[in-house]
mmCIF file of C-alpha atoms in Angstrom:
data_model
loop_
_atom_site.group_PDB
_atom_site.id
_atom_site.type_symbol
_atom_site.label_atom_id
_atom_site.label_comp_id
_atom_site.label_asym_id
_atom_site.label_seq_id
_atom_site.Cartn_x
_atom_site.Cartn_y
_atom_site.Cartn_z
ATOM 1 C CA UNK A 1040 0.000 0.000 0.000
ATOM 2 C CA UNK A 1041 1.521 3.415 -0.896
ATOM 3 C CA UNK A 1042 2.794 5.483 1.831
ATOM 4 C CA UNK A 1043 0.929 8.055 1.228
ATOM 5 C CA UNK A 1044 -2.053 6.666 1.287
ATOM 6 C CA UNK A 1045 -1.284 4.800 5.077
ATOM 7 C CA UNK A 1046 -0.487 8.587 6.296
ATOM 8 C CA UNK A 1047 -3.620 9.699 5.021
ATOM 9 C CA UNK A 1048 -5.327 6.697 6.594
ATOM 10 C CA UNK A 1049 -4.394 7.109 10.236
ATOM 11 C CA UNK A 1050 -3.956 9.025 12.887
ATOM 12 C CA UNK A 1051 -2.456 8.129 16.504
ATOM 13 C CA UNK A 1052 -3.275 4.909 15.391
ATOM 14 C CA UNK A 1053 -6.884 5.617 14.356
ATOM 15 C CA UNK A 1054 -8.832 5.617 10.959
ATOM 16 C CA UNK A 1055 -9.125 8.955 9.958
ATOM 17 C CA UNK A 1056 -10.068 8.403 6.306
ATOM 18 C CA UNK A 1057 -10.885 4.958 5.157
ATOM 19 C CA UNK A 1058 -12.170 5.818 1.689
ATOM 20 C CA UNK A 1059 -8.605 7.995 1.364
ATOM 21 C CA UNK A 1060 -7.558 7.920 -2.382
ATOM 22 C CA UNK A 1061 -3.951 7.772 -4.596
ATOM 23 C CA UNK A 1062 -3.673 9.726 -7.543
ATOM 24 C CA UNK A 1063 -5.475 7.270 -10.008
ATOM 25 C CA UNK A 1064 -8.109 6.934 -7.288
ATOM 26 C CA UNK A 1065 -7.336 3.672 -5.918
ATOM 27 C CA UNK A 1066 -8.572 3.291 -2.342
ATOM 28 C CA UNK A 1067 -6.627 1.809 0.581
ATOM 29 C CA UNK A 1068 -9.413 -1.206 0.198
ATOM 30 C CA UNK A 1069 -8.001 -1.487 -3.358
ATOM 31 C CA UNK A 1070 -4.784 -2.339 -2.610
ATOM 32 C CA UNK A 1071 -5.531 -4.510 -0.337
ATOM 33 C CA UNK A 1072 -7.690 -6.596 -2.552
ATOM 34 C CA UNK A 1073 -4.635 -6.561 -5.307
ATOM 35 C CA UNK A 1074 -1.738 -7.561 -2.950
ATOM 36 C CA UNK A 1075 -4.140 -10.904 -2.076
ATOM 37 C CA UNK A 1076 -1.767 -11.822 0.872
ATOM 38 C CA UNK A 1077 -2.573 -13.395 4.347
ATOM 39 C CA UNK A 1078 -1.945 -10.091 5.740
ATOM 40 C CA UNK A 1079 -4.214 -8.048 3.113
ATOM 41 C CA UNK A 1080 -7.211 -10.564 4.087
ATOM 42 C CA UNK A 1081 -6.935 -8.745 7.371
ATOM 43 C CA UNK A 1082 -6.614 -5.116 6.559
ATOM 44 C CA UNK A 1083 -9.401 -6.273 3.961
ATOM 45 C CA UNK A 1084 -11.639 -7.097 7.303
ATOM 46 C CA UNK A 1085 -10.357 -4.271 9.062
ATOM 47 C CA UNK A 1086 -11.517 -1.742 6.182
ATOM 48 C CA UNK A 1087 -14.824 -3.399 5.903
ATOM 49 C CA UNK A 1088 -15.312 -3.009 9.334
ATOM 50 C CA UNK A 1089 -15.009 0.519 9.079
ATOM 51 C CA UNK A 1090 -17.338 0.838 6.145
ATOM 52 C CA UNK A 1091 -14.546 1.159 3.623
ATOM 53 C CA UNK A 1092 -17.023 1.485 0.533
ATOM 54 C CA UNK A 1093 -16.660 -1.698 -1.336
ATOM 55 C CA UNK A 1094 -18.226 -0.030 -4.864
ATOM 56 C CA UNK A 1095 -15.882 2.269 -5.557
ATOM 57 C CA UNK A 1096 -14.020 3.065 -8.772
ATOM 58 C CA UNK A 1097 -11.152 3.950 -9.547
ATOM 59 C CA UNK A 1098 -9.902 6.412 -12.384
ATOM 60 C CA UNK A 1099 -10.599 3.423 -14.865
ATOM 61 C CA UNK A 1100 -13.669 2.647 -13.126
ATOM 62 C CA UNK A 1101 -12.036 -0.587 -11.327
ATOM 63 C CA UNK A 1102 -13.653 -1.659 -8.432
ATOM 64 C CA UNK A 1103 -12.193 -3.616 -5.400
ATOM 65 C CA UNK A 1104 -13.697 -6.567 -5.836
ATOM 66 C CA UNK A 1105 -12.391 -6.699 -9.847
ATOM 67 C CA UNK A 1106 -8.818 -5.823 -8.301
ATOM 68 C CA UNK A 1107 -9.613 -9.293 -5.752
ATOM 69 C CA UNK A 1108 -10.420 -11.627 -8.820
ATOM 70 C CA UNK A 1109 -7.642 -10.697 -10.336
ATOM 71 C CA UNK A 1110 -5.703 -12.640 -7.200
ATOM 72 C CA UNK A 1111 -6.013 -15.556 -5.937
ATOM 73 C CA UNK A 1112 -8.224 -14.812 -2.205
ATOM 74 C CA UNK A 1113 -11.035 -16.354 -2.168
ATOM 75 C CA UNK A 1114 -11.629 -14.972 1.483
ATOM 76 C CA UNK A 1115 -11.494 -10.918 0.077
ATOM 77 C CA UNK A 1116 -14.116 -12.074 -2.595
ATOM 78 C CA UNK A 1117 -16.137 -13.533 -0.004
ATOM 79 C CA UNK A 1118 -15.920 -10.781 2.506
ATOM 80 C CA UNK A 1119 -16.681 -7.755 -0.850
ATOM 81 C CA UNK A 1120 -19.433 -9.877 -1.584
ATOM 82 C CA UNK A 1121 -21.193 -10.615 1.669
ATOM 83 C CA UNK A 1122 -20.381 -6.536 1.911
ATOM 84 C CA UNK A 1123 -22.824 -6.147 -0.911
ATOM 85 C CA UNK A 1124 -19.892 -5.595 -3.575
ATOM 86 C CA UNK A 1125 -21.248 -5.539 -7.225
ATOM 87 C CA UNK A 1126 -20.788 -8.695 -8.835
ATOM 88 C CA UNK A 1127 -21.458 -7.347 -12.788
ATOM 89 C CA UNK A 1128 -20.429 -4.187 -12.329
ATOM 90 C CA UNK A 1129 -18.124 -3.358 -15.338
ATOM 91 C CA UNK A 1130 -14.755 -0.964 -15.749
ATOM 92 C CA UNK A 1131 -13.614 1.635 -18.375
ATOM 93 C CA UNK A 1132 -12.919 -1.436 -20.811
ATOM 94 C CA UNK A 1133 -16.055 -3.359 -20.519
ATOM 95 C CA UNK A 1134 -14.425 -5.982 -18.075
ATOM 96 C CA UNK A 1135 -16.577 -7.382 -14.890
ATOM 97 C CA UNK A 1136 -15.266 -9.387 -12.148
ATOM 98 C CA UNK A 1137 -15.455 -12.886 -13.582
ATOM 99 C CA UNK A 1138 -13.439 -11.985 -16.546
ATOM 100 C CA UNK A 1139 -11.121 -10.565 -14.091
ATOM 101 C CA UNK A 1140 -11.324 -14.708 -12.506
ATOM 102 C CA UNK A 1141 -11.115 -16.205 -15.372
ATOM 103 C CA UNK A 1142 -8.212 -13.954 -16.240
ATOM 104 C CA UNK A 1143 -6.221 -15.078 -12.582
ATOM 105 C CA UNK A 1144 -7.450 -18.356 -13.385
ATOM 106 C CA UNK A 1145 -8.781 -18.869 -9.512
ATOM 107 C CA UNK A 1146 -11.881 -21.264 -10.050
ATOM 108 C CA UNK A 1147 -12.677 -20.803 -6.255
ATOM 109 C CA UNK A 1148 -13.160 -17.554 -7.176
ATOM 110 C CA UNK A 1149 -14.864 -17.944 -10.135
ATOM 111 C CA UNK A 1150 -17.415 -20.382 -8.052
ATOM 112 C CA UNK A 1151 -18.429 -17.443 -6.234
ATOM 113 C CA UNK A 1152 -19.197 -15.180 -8.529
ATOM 114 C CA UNK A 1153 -21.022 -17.936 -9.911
ATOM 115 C CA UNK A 1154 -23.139 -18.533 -6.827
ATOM 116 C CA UNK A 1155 -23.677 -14.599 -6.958
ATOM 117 C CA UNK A 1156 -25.313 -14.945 -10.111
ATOM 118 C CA UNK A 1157 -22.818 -13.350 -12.321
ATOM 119 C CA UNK A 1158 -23.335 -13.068 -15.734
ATOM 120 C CA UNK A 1159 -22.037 -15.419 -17.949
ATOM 121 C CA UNK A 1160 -22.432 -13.811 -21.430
ATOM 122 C CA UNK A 1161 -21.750 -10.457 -21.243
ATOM 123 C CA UNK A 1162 -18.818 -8.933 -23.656
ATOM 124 C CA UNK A 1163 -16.358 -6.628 -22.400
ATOM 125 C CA UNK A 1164 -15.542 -3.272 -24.895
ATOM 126 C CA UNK A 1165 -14.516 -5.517 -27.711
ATOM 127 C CA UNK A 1166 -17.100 -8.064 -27.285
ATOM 128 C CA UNK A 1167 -14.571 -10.422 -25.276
ATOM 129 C CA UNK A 1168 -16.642 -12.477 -22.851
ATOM 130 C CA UNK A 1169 -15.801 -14.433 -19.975
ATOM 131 C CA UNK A 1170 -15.625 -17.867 -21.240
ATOM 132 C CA UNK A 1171 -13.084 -16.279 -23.893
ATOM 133 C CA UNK A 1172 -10.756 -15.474 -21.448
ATOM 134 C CA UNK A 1173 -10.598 -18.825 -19.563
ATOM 135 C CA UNK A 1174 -9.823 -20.018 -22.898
ATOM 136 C CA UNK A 1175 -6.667 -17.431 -23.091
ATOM 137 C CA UNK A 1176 -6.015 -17.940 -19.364
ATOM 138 C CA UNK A 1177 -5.355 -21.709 -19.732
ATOM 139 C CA UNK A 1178 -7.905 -22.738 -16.873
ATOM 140 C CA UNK A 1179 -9.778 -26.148 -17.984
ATOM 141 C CA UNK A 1180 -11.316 -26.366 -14.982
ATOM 142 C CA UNK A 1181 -12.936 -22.772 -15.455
ATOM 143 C CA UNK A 1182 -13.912 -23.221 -18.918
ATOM 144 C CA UNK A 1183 -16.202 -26.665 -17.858
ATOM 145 C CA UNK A 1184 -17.524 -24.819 -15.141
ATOM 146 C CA UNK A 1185 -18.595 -21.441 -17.509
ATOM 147 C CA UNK A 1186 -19.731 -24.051 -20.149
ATOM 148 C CA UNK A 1187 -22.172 -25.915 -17.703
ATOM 149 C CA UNK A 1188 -23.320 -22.264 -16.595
ATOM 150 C CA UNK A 1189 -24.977 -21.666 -19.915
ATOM 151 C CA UNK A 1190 -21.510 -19.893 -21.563
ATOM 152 C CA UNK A 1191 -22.268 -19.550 -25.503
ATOM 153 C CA UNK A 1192 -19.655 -21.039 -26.857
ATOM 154 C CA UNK A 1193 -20.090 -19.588 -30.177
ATOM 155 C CA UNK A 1194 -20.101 -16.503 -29.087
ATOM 156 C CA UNK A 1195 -17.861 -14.124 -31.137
ATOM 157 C CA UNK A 1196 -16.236 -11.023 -30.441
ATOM 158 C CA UNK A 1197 -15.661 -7.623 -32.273
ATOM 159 C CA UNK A 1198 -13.311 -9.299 -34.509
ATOM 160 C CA UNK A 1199 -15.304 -12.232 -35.162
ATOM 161 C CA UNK A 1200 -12.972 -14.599 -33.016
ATOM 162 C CA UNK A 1201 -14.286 -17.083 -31.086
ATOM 163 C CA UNK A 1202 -14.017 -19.003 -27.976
ATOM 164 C CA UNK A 1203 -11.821 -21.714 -29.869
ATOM 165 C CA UNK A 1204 -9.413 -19.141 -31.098
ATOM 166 C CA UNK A 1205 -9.063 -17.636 -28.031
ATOM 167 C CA UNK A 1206 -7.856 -21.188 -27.088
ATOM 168 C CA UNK A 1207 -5.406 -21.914 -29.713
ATOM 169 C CA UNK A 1208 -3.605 -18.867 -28.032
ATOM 170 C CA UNK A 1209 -3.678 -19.785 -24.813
ATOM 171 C CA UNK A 1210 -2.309 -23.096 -26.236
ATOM 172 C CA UNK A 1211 -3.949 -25.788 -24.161
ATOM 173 C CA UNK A 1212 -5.501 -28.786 -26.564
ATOM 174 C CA UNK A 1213 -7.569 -29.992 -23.438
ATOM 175 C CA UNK A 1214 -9.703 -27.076 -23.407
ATOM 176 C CA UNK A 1215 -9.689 -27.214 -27.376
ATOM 177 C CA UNK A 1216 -11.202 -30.637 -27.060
ATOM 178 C CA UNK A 1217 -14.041 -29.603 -24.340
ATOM 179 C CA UNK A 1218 -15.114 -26.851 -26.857
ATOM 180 C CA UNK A 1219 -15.548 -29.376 -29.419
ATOM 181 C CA UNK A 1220 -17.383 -31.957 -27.264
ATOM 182 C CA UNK A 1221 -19.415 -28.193 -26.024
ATOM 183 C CA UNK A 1222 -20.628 -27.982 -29.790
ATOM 184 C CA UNK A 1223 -18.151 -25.237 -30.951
ATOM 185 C CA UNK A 1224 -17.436 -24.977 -35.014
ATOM 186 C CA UNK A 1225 -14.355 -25.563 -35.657
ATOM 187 C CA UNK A 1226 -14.467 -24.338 -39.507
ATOM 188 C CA UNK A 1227 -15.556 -20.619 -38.079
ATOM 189 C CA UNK A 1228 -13.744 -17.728 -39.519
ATOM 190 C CA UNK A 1229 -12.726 -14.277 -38.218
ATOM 191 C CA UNK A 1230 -13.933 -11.001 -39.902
ATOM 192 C CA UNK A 1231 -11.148 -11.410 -41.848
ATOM 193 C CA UNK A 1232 -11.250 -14.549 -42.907
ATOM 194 C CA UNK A 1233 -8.903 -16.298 -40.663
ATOM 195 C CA UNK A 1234 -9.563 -19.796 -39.140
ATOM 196 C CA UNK A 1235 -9.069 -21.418 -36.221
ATOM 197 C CA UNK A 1236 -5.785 -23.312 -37.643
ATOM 198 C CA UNK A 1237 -4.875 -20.590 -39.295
ATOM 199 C CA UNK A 1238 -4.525 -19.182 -35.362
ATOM 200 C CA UNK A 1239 -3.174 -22.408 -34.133
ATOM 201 C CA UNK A 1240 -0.727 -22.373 -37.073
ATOM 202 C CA UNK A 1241 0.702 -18.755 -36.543
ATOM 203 C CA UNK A 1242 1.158 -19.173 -32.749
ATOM 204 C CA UNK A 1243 2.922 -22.540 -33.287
ATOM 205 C CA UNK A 1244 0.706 -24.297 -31.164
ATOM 206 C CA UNK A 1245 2.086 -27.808 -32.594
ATOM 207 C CA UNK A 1246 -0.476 -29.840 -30.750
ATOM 208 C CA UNK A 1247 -3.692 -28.660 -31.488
ATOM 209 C CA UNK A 1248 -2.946 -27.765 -35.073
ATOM 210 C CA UNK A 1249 -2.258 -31.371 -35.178
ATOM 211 C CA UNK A 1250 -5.774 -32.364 -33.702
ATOM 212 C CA UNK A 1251 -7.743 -29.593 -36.070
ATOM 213 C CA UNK A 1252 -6.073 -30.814 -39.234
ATOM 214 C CA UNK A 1253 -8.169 -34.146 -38.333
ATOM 215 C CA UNK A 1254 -11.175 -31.892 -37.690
ATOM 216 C CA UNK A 1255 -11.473 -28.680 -40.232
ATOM 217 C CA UNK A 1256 -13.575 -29.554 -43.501
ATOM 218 C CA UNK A 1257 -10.279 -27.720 -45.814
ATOM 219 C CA UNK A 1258 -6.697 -27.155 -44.541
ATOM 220 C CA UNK A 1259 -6.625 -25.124 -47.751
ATOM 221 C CA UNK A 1260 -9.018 -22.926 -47.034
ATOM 222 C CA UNK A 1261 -7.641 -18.620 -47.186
ATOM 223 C CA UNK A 1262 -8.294 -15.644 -45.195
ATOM 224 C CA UNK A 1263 -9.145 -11.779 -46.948
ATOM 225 C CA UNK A 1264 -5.657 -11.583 -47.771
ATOM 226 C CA UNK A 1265 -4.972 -15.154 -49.581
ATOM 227 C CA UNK A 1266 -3.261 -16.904 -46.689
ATOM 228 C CA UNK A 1267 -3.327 -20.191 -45.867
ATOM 229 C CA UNK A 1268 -2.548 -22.209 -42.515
ATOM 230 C CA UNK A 1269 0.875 -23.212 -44.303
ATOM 231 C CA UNK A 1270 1.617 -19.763 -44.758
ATOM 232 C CA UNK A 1271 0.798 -18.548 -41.360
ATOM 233 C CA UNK A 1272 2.823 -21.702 -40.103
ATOM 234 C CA UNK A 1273 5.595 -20.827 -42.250
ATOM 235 C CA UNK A 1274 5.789 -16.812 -40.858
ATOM 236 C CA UNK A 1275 5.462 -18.273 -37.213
ATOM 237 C CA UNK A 1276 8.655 -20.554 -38.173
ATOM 238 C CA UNK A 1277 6.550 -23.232 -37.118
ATOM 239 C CA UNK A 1278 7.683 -27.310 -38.613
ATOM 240 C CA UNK A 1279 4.029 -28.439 -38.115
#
């Protein structure tokens, strides 16, 4: 926690401000939901015992409980929550606090945002939703438990890309596989023509290009441009 911010927080030992701000309005109960710590679950419970307000923004609209999904304390969540913190509240970008979960990959956390009814489907600013970035965050267990909450997983996002790209670059093939077995197409294209191998292909991902050349209905298929998955391969110095 910044120094400046502890000075402006006590005095003699006592709370003076609680809601005290830095200069990108971050609140002490901010940085104590980042830092995720042993020690930051109990200034956490301190705060809230003051009334530390637990919907605050900060200068990119952040709140504290988005800044606690993006650790790994499930006890913070709790306490914001049981506090009466806003689970689908969004920031400047779009982003609520399960994306924020699925992002740190914490599927305790993600549970309870769950059992606080969290939205499942929303899109962030670029139409990125929450099951996309468990794909990108490498979490199987997340992505099964977003998929049995109702996740589309043909959802697509500003750019057309869809859950299953957003999978070939986070590189796992387990969580390509669940998508599949979830329904997902896997001959989909971007809004520029690019396919999920095409993806696979440019960010080398060896494995699961191996499992969607088995899969895809033409390996020859090309994007806007005229590339094909051997070209992108080829620019990614990629042997598969």
């Amino acid at each position: 926690i910044p120094t400046d911010l502890v000075a402006e927080l006590h005095d003699d030992g006592g709370i003076v401000n609680v809601n005290a701000v830095d200069e990108n309005k971050r609140t002490v109960l901010m940085w104590a939901c980042k830092g995720g710590s042993e020690v930051d679950e109990v200034i956490v419970e301190r705060l809230l015992e003051e009334e530390a307000d637990v919907n605050a923004v900060d200068a990119n609209k952040k709140t504290a409980l988005m800044y606690a999904c993006g650790g790994k304390s499930e006890d913070i969540v709790k306490r914001l929550l049981k506090k009466g913190a806003k689970v689908d509240a969004v920031d400047k970008f779009g982003r609520t606090a399960l994306m924020y979960a699925c992002s740190g990959g914490s599927i305790e956390i993600v549970e309870r945002l769950l059992a606080a009814k969290a939205k499942v489907n929303v899109g962030d600013g670029e139409g990125i939703t929450a099951l996309m970035y468990a794909c990108w965050g490498k979490s199987e267990d997340i992505v099964k438990r977003l998929l049995k909450k109702g996740a589309k997983v043909d959802a697509v996002d500003k750019f057309g890309r869809t859950a299953l790209m957003y999978a070939c670059g986070g590189g796992s093939v387990e969580i390509v596989v669940w998508l599949k077995t979830a329904g997902v197409k896997v001959n989909e294209k971007d809004k520029y023509g690019k396919t999920v191998l095409m993806y696979a292909c440019e960010l080398q991902r060896e494995v699961i290009v191996d499992w969607l050349s088995k899969k895809v209905a033409n390996v020859n298929e090309k994007d806007e441009y005229g590339r094909t998955a051997l070209m992108y391969a080829c620019e990614g110095e990629s042997i598969v």
